[in-house]
């Protein structure tokens, strides 16, 4: 089934802010704009990993999942059909826009659009970070992870496990409940929390290769008065050392280093706290690019 | 006897009902926070506050005497929707229908209790 998180697309009015925030703070590379309404950001030699589409308000538009090859993509389509989940083949125009060879489009829980793809365009030896960093941890682990709000956790669990083939990593229950899922050695490519009547993106995690990259980004946020949502800390489950910064599009970016990997012998665990230390929530406004789900 | 939403009588009735609601009090137990809500177009109070004091919970019309931890702005129609259980406070805050500033961690830690308030209000005869 799906092998990694390939890309994320959001709508936002803040393209100009991303042109500075993406490269200068996060170290991503801004692709040369092909039109004024889309800003594409790179993290490695893939064509792009994050796309900001011009929109009136902040919202999650789609998530792209790499199926690995056409046979697996076809199998994904069949599994979606067999499980009674909606799915269709993407058009040539849709594939061209995302720079993939083929695509299956599926509406997930709450109406979140998922694009399962094969053949994402790669441009070897072309990635140039926006500022000096050691590099992003991508490869077989994909671009990072996303944390989503969904209206119904049980329905979502069925879609992501039976439909996309993700496997549960663990759960954290505090004042909110979070369930984590993996599809490769990255501890989680997806986490879900239930907010009745709401769907959307809480944060995107980007992992860097050196803890100093995290510290330098933290310094840059402080110097530029970019709102930190959560202070430096280490999570209990993936053990990532990270901080959270509010992106120009409302959702947070978790910028981290040092997460553990999951293997074949992985056992699901439960935790009653999100972090071993740190991650103090200092945001003054709620995070996220969320929208109401019609009842 | 019906009480007018956002009136003093409503605040007293909600305080009493919440204090007798075991599930709500369990969710609120040990929490300390003051929420101040400003309601545009309200036919009654345009400001009210909710105070979680560890083992007690109080709603009063008007601003709190001390500093509030969280300030929220919403319109009357949205507040009615929340009161009727058609929209949770969390959902209103997350989607921007209610603009919230302040100690977000405290707000989120009380999310389950706040969401139960609509169920508490089901037991009241409220005029909107």
PDB file of C-alpha atoms in Angstrom, chain B:
ATOM      1  CA  UNK B   1     -39.399  28.448  34.225  1.00  0.00           C
ATOM      2  CA  UNK B   2     -37.567  29.626  31.111  1.00  0.00           C
ATOM      3  CA  UNK B   3     -34.428  31.746  31.404  1.00  0.00           C
ATOM      4  CA  UNK B   4     -33.185  34.230  28.807  1.00  0.00           C
ATOM      5  CA  UNK B   5     -29.893  33.115  27.252  1.00  0.00           C
ATOM      6  CA  UNK B   6     -26.915  35.148  28.535  1.00  0.00           C
ATOM      7  CA  UNK B   7     -28.983  36.725  31.335  1.00  0.00           C
ATOM      8  CA  UNK B   8     -28.125  36.621  35.049  1.00  0.00           C
ATOM      9  CA  UNK B   9     -30.803  33.981  35.539  1.00  0.00           C
ATOM     10  CA  UNK B  10     -29.275  31.849  32.786  1.00  0.00           C
ATOM     11  CA  UNK B  11     -25.814  32.189  34.362  1.00  0.00           C
ATOM     12  CA  UNK B  12     -27.134  31.095  37.771  1.00  0.00           C
ATOM     13  CA  UNK B  13     -29.105  28.196  36.298  1.00  0.00           C
ATOM     14  CA  UNK B  14     -26.134  26.986  34.241  1.00  0.00           C
ATOM     15  CA  UNK B  15     -23.809  27.227  37.243  1.00  0.00           C
ATOM     16  CA  UNK B  16     -26.194  25.134  39.338  1.00  0.00           C
ATOM     17  CA  UNK B  17     -26.840  22.551  36.620  1.00  0.00           C
ATOM     18  CA  UNK B  18     -23.142  22.180  35.756  1.00  0.00           C
ATOM     19  CA  UNK B  19     -22.223  21.720  39.403  1.00  0.00           C
ATOM     20  CA  UNK B  20     -24.634  18.777  39.600  1.00  0.00           C
ATOM     21  CA  UNK B  21     -23.491  17.224  36.315  1.00  0.00           C
ATOM     22  CA  UNK B  22     -21.052  14.480  37.292  1.00  0.00           C
ATOM     23  CA  UNK B  23     -19.426  14.037  33.886  1.00  0.00           C
ATOM     24  CA  UNK B  24     -18.894  17.764  33.462  1.00  0.00           C
ATOM     25  CA  UNK B  25     -17.455  18.187  36.957  1.00  0.00           C
ATOM     26  CA  UNK B  26     -15.144  15.225  36.363  1.00  0.00           C
ATOM     27  CA  UNK B  27     -13.860  16.803  33.141  1.00  0.00           C
ATOM     28  CA  UNK B  28     -13.406  20.149  34.910  1.00  0.00           C
ATOM     29  CA  UNK B  29     -11.833  18.715  38.053  1.00  0.00           C
ATOM     30  CA  UNK B  30      -8.500  20.247  38.981  1.00  0.00           C
ATOM     31  CA  UNK B  31      -8.619  22.842  36.217  1.00  0.00           C
ATOM     32  CA  UNK B  32      -8.094  26.529  36.876  1.00  0.00           C
ATOM     33  CA  UNK B  33      -9.015  29.020  34.175  1.00  0.00           C
ATOM     34  CA  UNK B  34     -11.087  32.112  33.516  1.00  0.00           C
ATOM     35  CA  UNK B  35     -12.759  32.452  30.104  1.00  0.00           C
ATOM     36  CA  UNK B  36     -14.116  35.838  29.111  1.00  0.00           C
ATOM     37  CA  UNK B  37     -16.531  35.842  26.205  1.00  0.00           C
ATOM     38  CA  UNK B  38     -17.680  38.922  24.298  1.00  0.00           C
ATOM     39  CA  UNK B  39     -20.849  38.349  22.332  1.00  0.00           C
ATOM     40  CA  UNK B  40     -21.796  40.711  19.520  1.00  0.00           C
ATOM     41  CA  UNK B  41     -25.480  41.404  18.913  1.00  0.00           C
ATOM     42  CA  UNK B  42     -26.511  39.859  22.236  1.00  0.00           C
ATOM     43  CA  UNK B  43     -30.019  40.787  23.433  1.00  0.00           C
ATOM     44  CA  UNK B  44     -28.825  40.192  27.025  1.00  0.00           C
ATOM     45  CA  UNK B  45     -25.267  40.394  28.431  1.00  0.00           C
ATOM     46  CA  UNK B  46     -22.650  41.186  25.801  1.00  0.00           C
ATOM     47  CA  UNK B  47     -19.869  39.935  28.061  1.00  0.00           C
ATOM     48  CA  UNK B  48     -19.872  36.946  30.386  1.00  0.00           C
ATOM     49  CA  UNK B  49     -17.259  34.748  31.943  1.00  0.00           C
ATOM     50  CA  UNK B  50     -16.780  31.190  33.110  1.00  0.00           C
ATOM     51  CA  UNK B  51     -14.464  30.404  35.976  1.00  0.00           C
ATOM     52  CA  UNK B  52     -13.004  26.966  36.606  1.00  0.00           C
ATOM     53  CA  UNK B  53     -11.617  26.896  40.147  1.00  0.00           C
ATOM     54  CA  UNK B  54     -10.357  23.378  40.672  1.00  0.00           C
ATOM     55  CA  UNK B  55     -13.441  21.829  42.254  1.00  0.00           C
ATOM     56  CA  UNK B  56     -16.035  24.442  41.318  1.00  0.00           C
ATOM     57  CA  UNK B  57     -17.423  26.108  38.218  1.00  0.00           C
ATOM     58  CA  UNK B  58     -19.191  29.444  37.944  1.00  0.00           C
ATOM     59  CA  UNK B  59     -20.781  31.397  35.107  1.00  0.00           C
ATOM     60  CA  UNK B  60     -21.493  35.105  35.575  1.00  0.00           C
ATOM     61  CA  UNK B  61     -22.679  37.892  33.307  1.00  0.00           C
ATOM     62  CA  UNK B  62     -20.111  40.657  32.864  1.00  0.00           C
ATOM     63  CA  UNK B  63     -16.317  40.702  32.845  1.00  0.00           C
ATOM     64  CA  UNK B  64     -14.327  38.872  35.539  1.00  0.00           C
ATOM     65  CA  UNK B  65     -12.856  40.890  38.384  1.00  0.00           C
ATOM     66  CA  UNK B  66      -9.428  39.341  37.808  1.00  0.00           C
ATOM     67  CA  UNK B  67      -7.462  38.739  34.632  1.00  0.00           C
ATOM     68  CA  UNK B  68      -8.928  36.282  32.190  1.00  0.00           C
ATOM     69  CA  UNK B  69      -6.762  33.454  30.822  1.00  0.00           C
ATOM     70  CA  UNK B  70      -8.635  33.243  27.556  1.00  0.00           C
ATOM     71  CA  UNK B  71     -10.646  35.874  25.734  1.00  0.00           C
ATOM     72  CA  UNK B  72     -13.109  34.891  23.061  1.00  0.00           C
ATOM     73  CA  UNK B  73     -15.179  36.947  20.643  1.00  0.00           C
ATOM     74  CA  UNK B  74     -18.178  35.552  18.854  1.00  0.00           C
ATOM     75  CA  UNK B  75     -21.560  36.663  17.640  1.00  0.00           C
ATOM     76  CA  UNK B  76     -24.829  35.829  19.325  1.00  0.00           C
ATOM     77  CA  UNK B  77     -25.942  33.399  16.624  1.00  0.00           C
ATOM     78  CA  UNK B  78     -22.739  31.378  17.001  1.00  0.00           C
ATOM     79  CA  UNK B  79     -23.107  31.328  20.775  1.00  0.00           C
ATOM     80  CA  UNK B  80     -26.666  30.035  20.405  1.00  0.00           C
ATOM     81  CA  UNK B  81     -25.428  27.329  18.032  1.00  0.00           C
ATOM     82  CA  UNK B  82     -22.849  26.238  20.611  1.00  0.00           C
ATOM     83  CA  UNK B  83     -25.386  26.349  23.444  1.00  0.00           C
ATOM     84  CA  UNK B  84     -27.752  24.132  21.468  1.00  0.00           C
ATOM     85  CA  UNK B  85     -24.980  21.584  20.874  1.00  0.00           C
ATOM     86  CA  UNK B  86     -24.954  22.106  17.115  1.00  0.00           C
ATOM     87  CA  UNK B  87     -21.333  23.294  17.209  1.00  0.00           C
ATOM     88  CA  UNK B  88     -18.690  22.578  19.831  1.00  0.00           C
ATOM     89  CA  UNK B  89     -16.700  25.375  21.383  1.00  0.00           C
ATOM     90  CA  UNK B  90     -13.529  23.664  20.143  1.00  0.00           C
ATOM     91  CA  UNK B  91     -14.847  23.586  16.597  1.00  0.00           C
ATOM     92  CA  UNK B  92     -15.884  27.238  16.789  1.00  0.00           C
ATOM     93  CA  UNK B  93     -12.412  28.205  18.038  1.00  0.00           C
ATOM     94  CA  UNK B  94     -10.535  26.066  15.527  1.00  0.00           C
ATOM     95  CA  UNK B  95     -12.490  27.270  12.509  1.00  0.00           C
ATOM     96  CA  UNK B  96     -12.397  30.945  13.478  1.00  0.00           C
ATOM     97  CA  UNK B  97     -16.126  31.329  14.132  1.00  0.00           C
ATOM     98  CA  UNK B  98     -15.042  32.235  17.643  1.00  0.00           C
ATOM     99  CA  UNK B  99     -11.834  34.281  17.807  1.00  0.00           C
ATOM    100  CA  UNK B 100      -9.779  33.132  20.752  1.00  0.00           C
ATOM    101  CA  UNK B 101      -6.634  34.634  22.251  1.00  0.00           C
ATOM    102  CA  UNK B 102      -4.719  33.869  25.412  1.00  0.00           C
ATOM    103  CA  UNK B 103      -3.590  30.669  27.065  1.00  0.00           C
ATOM    104  CA  UNK B 104      -4.426  28.149  24.351  1.00  0.00           C
ATOM    105  CA  UNK B 105      -3.070  25.245  26.391  1.00  0.00           C
ATOM    106  CA  UNK B 106      -5.601  26.016  29.140  1.00  0.00           C
ATOM    107  CA  UNK B 107      -8.361  26.321  26.572  1.00  0.00           C
ATOM    108  CA  UNK B 108      -7.481  22.985  25.010  1.00  0.00           C
ATOM    109  CA  UNK B 109      -7.131  21.295  28.388  1.00  0.00           C
ATOM    110  CA  UNK B 110     -10.734  22.278  29.099  1.00  0.00           C
ATOM    111  CA  UNK B 111     -11.998  21.291  25.668  1.00  0.00           C
ATOM    112  CA  UNK B 112     -13.844  18.189  26.859  1.00  0.00           C
ATOM    113  CA  UNK B 113     -15.500  20.071  29.735  1.00  0.00           C
ATOM    114  CA  UNK B 114     -16.512  22.952  27.482  1.00  0.00           C
ATOM    115  CA  UNK B 115     -17.976  20.556  24.965  1.00  0.00           C
ATOM    116  CA  UNK B 116     -20.076  18.987  27.751  1.00  0.00           C
ATOM    117  CA  UNK B 117     -21.629  22.338  28.627  1.00  0.00           C
ATOM    118  CA  UNK B 118     -24.109  21.991  25.763  1.00  0.00           C
ATOM    119  CA  UNK B 119     -25.319  18.748  27.331  1.00  0.00           C
ATOM    120  CA  UNK B 120     -25.666  20.518  30.661  1.00  0.00           C
ATOM    121  CA  UNK B 121     -27.714  23.223  28.959  1.00  0.00           C
ATOM    122  CA  UNK B 122     -30.075  20.590  27.562  1.00  0.00           C
ATOM    123  CA  UNK B 123     -31.536  20.303  31.050  1.00  0.00           C
ATOM    124  CA  UNK B 124     -32.383  24.023  31.134  1.00  0.00           C
ATOM    125  CA  UNK B 125     -35.384  25.767  29.625  1.00  0.00           C
ATOM    126  CA  UNK B 126     -33.611  28.529  27.714  1.00  0.00           C
ATOM    127  CA  UNK B 127     -35.191  31.281  25.656  1.00  0.00           C
ATOM    128  CA  UNK B 128     -32.914  32.387  22.824  1.00  0.00           C
TER     129      UNK B 128
END
